[in-house]
Structures are given as C-alpha cells and as structure tokens.
Coordinates of C-alpha atoms in Angstrom, one line a residue:
M1 CA 22.0 146.7 291.7
S2 CA 24.1 148.4 289.7
I3 CA 28.2 146.4 289.4
P4 CA 30.8 149.4 289.8
P5 CA 33.1 149.3 287.1
I6 CA 36.3 146.9 286.6
S7 CA 39.4 148.5 285.9
L8 CA 41.7 146.5 283.8
R9 CA 44.8 149.0 283.6
P10 CA 47.8 148.8 286.0
S11 CA 48.2 150.7 288.6
A12 CA 50.7 153.7 288.7
E13 CA 53.2 151.4 291.1
D14 CA 52.8 148.4 288.7
L15 CA 54.0 150.4 285.5
A16 CA 57.3 151.7 287.7
A17 CA 57.6 148.1 289.0
L18 CA 57.1 146.6 285.3
R19 CA 59.8 149.7 284.1
E20 CA 62.3 149.2 286.9
A21 CA 62.2 145.1 285.9
V22 CA 62.6 146.1 282.2
A23 CA 65.9 148.0 282.7
R24 CA 67.1 145.4 285.3
V25 CA 67.2 143.0 282.6
A26 CA 68.4 145.4 280.1
A27 CA 71.2 147.0 281.7
S28 CA 72.7 143.0 282.6
R29 CA 72.7 142.1 279.5
G30 CA 74.7 144.9 278.2
P31 CA 75.3 145.4 274.3
V32 CA 77.9 143.1 273.8
L33 CA 78.0 139.2 275.3
P34 CA 81.8 138.0 274.1
F35 CA 82.3 134.4 274.5
G36 CA 85.9 135.0 276.7
I37 CA 87.6 133.2 274.1
G38 CA 90.5 134.6 272.4
P39 CA 90.9 133.9 269.7
L40 CA 87.2 133.7 269.2
D41 CA 86.3 137.4 270.3
H42 CA 88.8 139.0 268.6
F43 CA 86.9 137.8 264.7
L44 CA 83.7 138.7 266.3
A45 CA 82.6 142.3 265.3
G46 CA 81.7 144.1 268.3
G47 CA 83.8 141.7 269.9
G48 CA 80.9 139.1 271.2
L49 CA 77.3 138.3 270.2
D50 CA 74.7 141.8 269.4
G51 CA 72.9 141.8 272.4
A52 CA 70.0 143.4 270.4
G53 CA 70.4 140.9 267.2
L54 CA 69.7 138.3 265.5
H55 CA 71.5 134.8 265.5
E56 CA 70.9 132.0 263.9
V57 CA 72.1 128.2 264.6
A58 CA 71.9 125.0 262.8
G59 CA 74.0 122.1 263.2
A60 CA 76.6 121.1 260.3
S61 CA 74.3 117.9 259.5
A62 CA 71.2 116.4 259.3
S63 CA 72.3 113.3 262.2
W64 CA 71.2 112.9 265.9
S65 CA 74.8 113.8 267.2
D66 CA 75.2 117.7 265.0
D67 CA 71.1 118.7 265.8
A68 CA 72.4 117.9 269.7
A69 CA 75.8 120.0 269.7
A70 CA 73.7 122.8 267.4
T71 CA 70.5 122.6 270.2
L72 CA 73.5 122.4 273.1
F73 CA 75.2 125.8 271.5
T74 CA 71.9 127.7 271.5
A75 CA 71.1 126.6 275.4
G76 CA 75.0 127.8 276.2
I77 CA 74.6 131.7 274.7
A78 CA 70.2 131.8 276.1
A79 CA 72.4 130.5 279.8
R80 CA 74.5 133.2 279.3
F81 CA 72.3 135.8 278.5
A82 CA 70.4 135.1 281.6
A83 CA 73.3 135.0 283.6
A84 CA 71.8 137.6 285.6
P85 CA 68.7 136.4 288.7
D86 CA 65.2 136.9 287.1
V87 CA 65.2 136.7 283.9
S88 CA 64.1 134.6 282.0
V89 CA 64.6 132.5 278.4
L90 CA 61.5 132.1 275.9
W91 CA 62.4 128.6 274.5
A92 CA 60.4 128.5 271.4
L93 CA 59.4 125.5 269.0
T94 CA 56.1 123.6 266.8
R95 CA 57.5 120.0 268.9
F96 CA 58.6 119.9 272.7
D97 CA 61.5 117.3 271.7
L98 CA 64.0 118.4 274.1
Y99 CA 65.4 117.3 277.0
A100 CA 65.8 119.0 280.0
P101 CA 68.6 118.1 281.7
A102 CA 70.6 118.5 279.2
L103 CA 70.0 122.2 278.9
E104 CA 70.5 122.7 282.4
Q105 CA 73.7 120.7 282.1
A106 CA 74.6 123.8 279.5
G107 CA 73.8 125.8 281.9
L108 CA 69.9 126.8 281.2
G109 CA 68.3 126.0 284.7
P110 CA 64.4 124.9 284.8
G111 CA 64.3 128.2 286.7
S112 CA 65.7 130.3 284.1
I113 CA 63.5 129.1 281.2
L114 CA 59.8 129.3 279.3
Y115 CA 58.7 127.0 276.9
A116 CA 56.2 127.9 274.5
Q117 CA 54.4 125.9 271.9
G118 CA 53.3 127.3 268.4
K119 CA 51.3 125.4 265.9
D120 CA 53.4 125.9 262.8
D121 CA 56.5 128.2 262.4
R122 CA 54.6 130.6 260.8
D123 CA 52.8 130.7 264.3
L124 CA 56.1 130.8 266.3
L125 CA 57.7 133.7 265.0
M126 CA 54.5 135.9 265.6
M127 CA 54.6 134.7 269.2
C128 CA 58.6 135.6 269.0
E129 CA 58.4 139.1 267.5
D130 CA 55.7 140.1 270.2
A131 CA 57.9 138.9 272.9
L132 CA 61.3 140.5 271.6
R133 CA 59.5 143.8 271.0
D134 CA 58.2 143.8 275.1
G135 CA 61.6 143.8 276.0
A136 CA 61.5 142.0 280.0
L137 CA 63.4 138.6 278.6
A138 CA 67.1 138.0 278.7
C139 CA 66.7 135.8 274.9
V140 CA 64.1 134.8 273.1
V141 CA 65.4 131.3 271.5
A142 CA 62.8 129.9 268.6
E143 CA 63.6 126.7 266.6
V144 CA 62.1 126.4 263.0
K145 CA 62.5 124.9 259.6
A146 CA 61.1 127.4 257.2
A147 CA 62.1 131.3 258.4
D148 CA 62.4 133.2 254.5
Q149 CA 63.8 136.6 254.4
T150 CA 61.1 138.8 255.4
A151 CA 60.5 136.9 258.2
T152 CA 64.5 136.9 259.1
R153 CA 64.1 141.0 258.8
R154 CA 60.9 141.1 261.1
L155 CA 62.8 139.4 263.8
Q156 CA 65.4 141.6 263.6
L157 CA 63.5 144.6 263.7
A158 CA 62.0 143.1 266.9
A159 CA 65.0 142.2 269.4
S160 CA 66.8 145.8 268.2
E161 CA 63.6 148.1 269.1
G162 CA 63.1 145.4 273.0
R163 CA 66.9 145.5 273.1
T164 CA 65.9 141.4 273.3
P165 CA 68.7 138.7 271.6
M166 CA 67.1 136.3 269.3
L167 CA 68.8 133.4 268.7
L168 CA 67.0 131.3 266.0
Y169 CA 67.7 127.6 265.6
R170 CA 67.4 126.3 262.0
R171 CA 65.9 122.8 261.7
Y172 CA 66.7 121.0 258.5
R173 CA 63.8 119.8 256.0
R174 CA 66.3 118.2 254.0
Y175 CA 68.1 116.3 253.7
G176 CA 71.7 117.3 253.0
Q177 CA 70.5 120.6 252.3
C178 CA 71.9 123.0 255.2
P179 CA 69.5 125.4 256.4
L180 CA 71.7 128.3 256.3
A181 CA 71.9 128.3 252.4
D182 CA 67.9 130.1 252.9
P183 CA 69.1 133.7 252.6
S184 CA 69.1 135.9 256.2
L185 CA 68.8 139.2 257.9
A186 CA 71.0 137.7 260.9
C187 CA 73.9 139.8 262.5
T188 CA 76.1 136.3 263.1
R189 CA 75.4 132.1 261.2
W190 CA 76.5 129.4 262.9
R191 CA 76.9 126.1 262.3
I192 CA 78.2 123.3 265.1
A193 CA 79.3 119.3 264.4
T194 CA 80.8 117.0 266.5
L195 CA 84.4 116.2 267.2
P196 CA 86.2 112.9 268.7
S197 CA 86.6 114.0 272.5
G198 CA 89.8 114.3 273.9
R199 CA 91.9 111.1 275.4
L200 CA 91.5 111.4 279.0
A201 CA 94.4 109.4 281.8
T202 CA 91.9 107.4 283.2
S203 CA 89.1 105.9 281.8
G204 CA 85.4 107.7 281.7
V205 CA 83.7 110.6 279.9
G206 CA 85.5 113.4 278.1
R207 CA 84.4 116.6 277.9
G208 CA 82.9 116.7 274.5
R209 CA 83.7 119.2 271.3
W210 CA 82.9 120.6 268.3
N211 CA 83.7 122.5 265.2
V212 CA 82.4 126.0 265.7
E213 CA 81.9 127.9 262.4
L214 CA 80.5 131.1 261.9
V215 CA 79.3 131.2 258.4
R216 CA 78.2 134.5 257.9
Q217 CA 78.7 137.9 260.6
R218 CA 78.0 141.9 259.7
G219 CA 81.8 143.3 259.4
G220 CA 83.9 140.0 260.0
P221 CA 85.0 137.2 258.5
P222 CA 84.0 133.8 258.5
F223 CA 86.2 131.7 260.9
S224 CA 86.1 128.6 262.4
L225 CA 87.6 126.8 265.5
E226 CA 87.9 123.8 267.3
L227 CA 86.6 124.1 271.1
E228 CA 85.5 122.0 274.4
A229 CA 81.6 122.2 274.4
C230 CA 79.3 124.4 276.8
D231 CA 80.0 123.4 280.5
D232 CA 77.4 124.0 283.0
Q233 CA 77.2 128.1 282.8
G234 CA 77.0 127.6 279.4
R235 CA 80.9 129.3 278.6
L236 CA 82.9 127.0 276.1
A237 CA 86.9 126.6 275.8
L238 CA 89.2 126.0 274.0
P239 CA 90.7 122.4 274.1
S240 CA 92.9 121.6 276.8
A241 CA 96.1 121.0 274.0
A242 CA 95.7 124.9 273.3
R243 CA 95.3 126.5 276.1
D244 CA 99.4 126.0 277.1
R245 CA 99.4 127.6 273.6
A246 CA 100.0 131.8 273.9
A247 CA 96.4 132.9 271.5
A248 CA 96.8 136.5 272.4
D249 CA 98.8 137.3 269.6
G250 CA 96.2 135.8 267.6
R251 CA 98.3 133.3 266.3
A252 CA 95.6 130.4 267.0
A253 CA 93.3 132.2 266.0
S254 CA 94.9 132.8 262.3
V255 CA 95.3 129.0 261.7
A256 CA 91.8 129.1 262.0
I257 CA 91.1 131.1 259.4
E258 CA 93.5 130.4 257.3
R259 CA 91.5 126.9 257.6
A260 CA 88.2 128.0 257.1
A261 CA 89.3 129.8 254.5

C-alpha cells in the first residue's frame, strides 16, 4: 500500500493570514514610540524610540534595586510596543528569575508575553535574531551579560530587516563596571537608578522614582531626568511636584541636560 506524500507547504489562505497579521503588528507599532513626556521626547532624536532599532538598558549599579528598576523600565517600553491587541513580546534569558506579577504591574501581562530560555548568551542572541527577522512580534527583549560590537550590529540589522524593536538588557558581569562601557551600535543606551519615593499625604507606599539617564543616542545629546516609575500601562511620568511647572517651553529639560553635562 502506497502512502500519499504529506505536504508541509502552507496553503495560500494560511500565507495570506500570516501576511495580514505581520502587517497589522507593523502598523500598530509605528516607526517611532514616544514616551508621552514632553521634556523626554523633545530631546530624543525623532521624538521617540525607533520601532525598528536596537535599544540597550542597564542598571546604574549592580544592586538589586537598580536591577529591578532597569527590568521594569524595559518591561514598560515592551508593554507600550505591545499595546495593540493580539500581539506578543518575546522575553529571552539564560536564567529564569523574572517576577511575573511585577511585569504585569508595568503593563506586560501574561497574555502578551512569551518566554524563551537559552543555554548561554550566544545561543540567546541567535534566537533573538531569528525572532526579529520574522517580524510578527511587537518587541523582542533579551537579558545578557556579554554582547560585543559584532553581536549588536547583527541585532540592529535584524531589527531593521524585520521592522521590530529590540530591547537588550545588559546585566552586570563585574561589580563596579557598567555594562554600557562596552562598545555598541545601539540607537539608544539607557541607565536606570532608583530614587527615594515622594512623600505621601497619608501613610502608604508611594510610586517609585527613577533617575532615567540616556547615556548615548544617535543624532542627539545625552541627558537625564527624574521620573516616576511605570504605571500599569508602562507609562512613565514627571514627578508630581513638577507637573504644575510649564514644561512645554523645554526649560525643565534644559535643566536636566545641564545636570547631565
């Protein structure tokens, strides 16, 4: 008895549905993702994060608090890239130590995140390249301790090819040596530090505060701002004491630039 050959080729309907899904993701993501904060977007080249580029994040120190702040900052960005329905974020890492409820508080719920675990950084980065080129994801996040200039070049090319943003979270390898000291071709490089929360009128837990420093960006200056931590939609905010000031004229941002210099 002969067995009919099995075709592994997708049907025309399946291909059309896949192309439609990829186009929907790309359209919802857009070319640039603004933060929605006047002083921050004003000094970002292009007014936001390149939706087809590589962006790097690191904690200001190897402390657990700065590590958590940098993780939540990354999660907030990923959540806003994945704001459209039926799109997912890929979060790749070599050791699964994420706290899912905290990610959800930053806007990245279990229904919009896929996890992948690699045996080492090299394996992880190759996985991310494939995911970026596929173009069907809202965003790709990877946690690594080592990524040389060649690796960042490959990630940037893959992000551009797949029109998908790449967030590379650099973990500390050695105490006291900032991971952002390594050369990179990333579009932006961010360093996040925790700050004391503002006082509350009543007893309770206040919204976290971070020092958000843009260490380097293409086509723009470095700067730093004190901001309130991500809300449940991944959005940052100016500290409450600064919301009554006129920030539209850029004076608040100018002060932050001078402080960073």
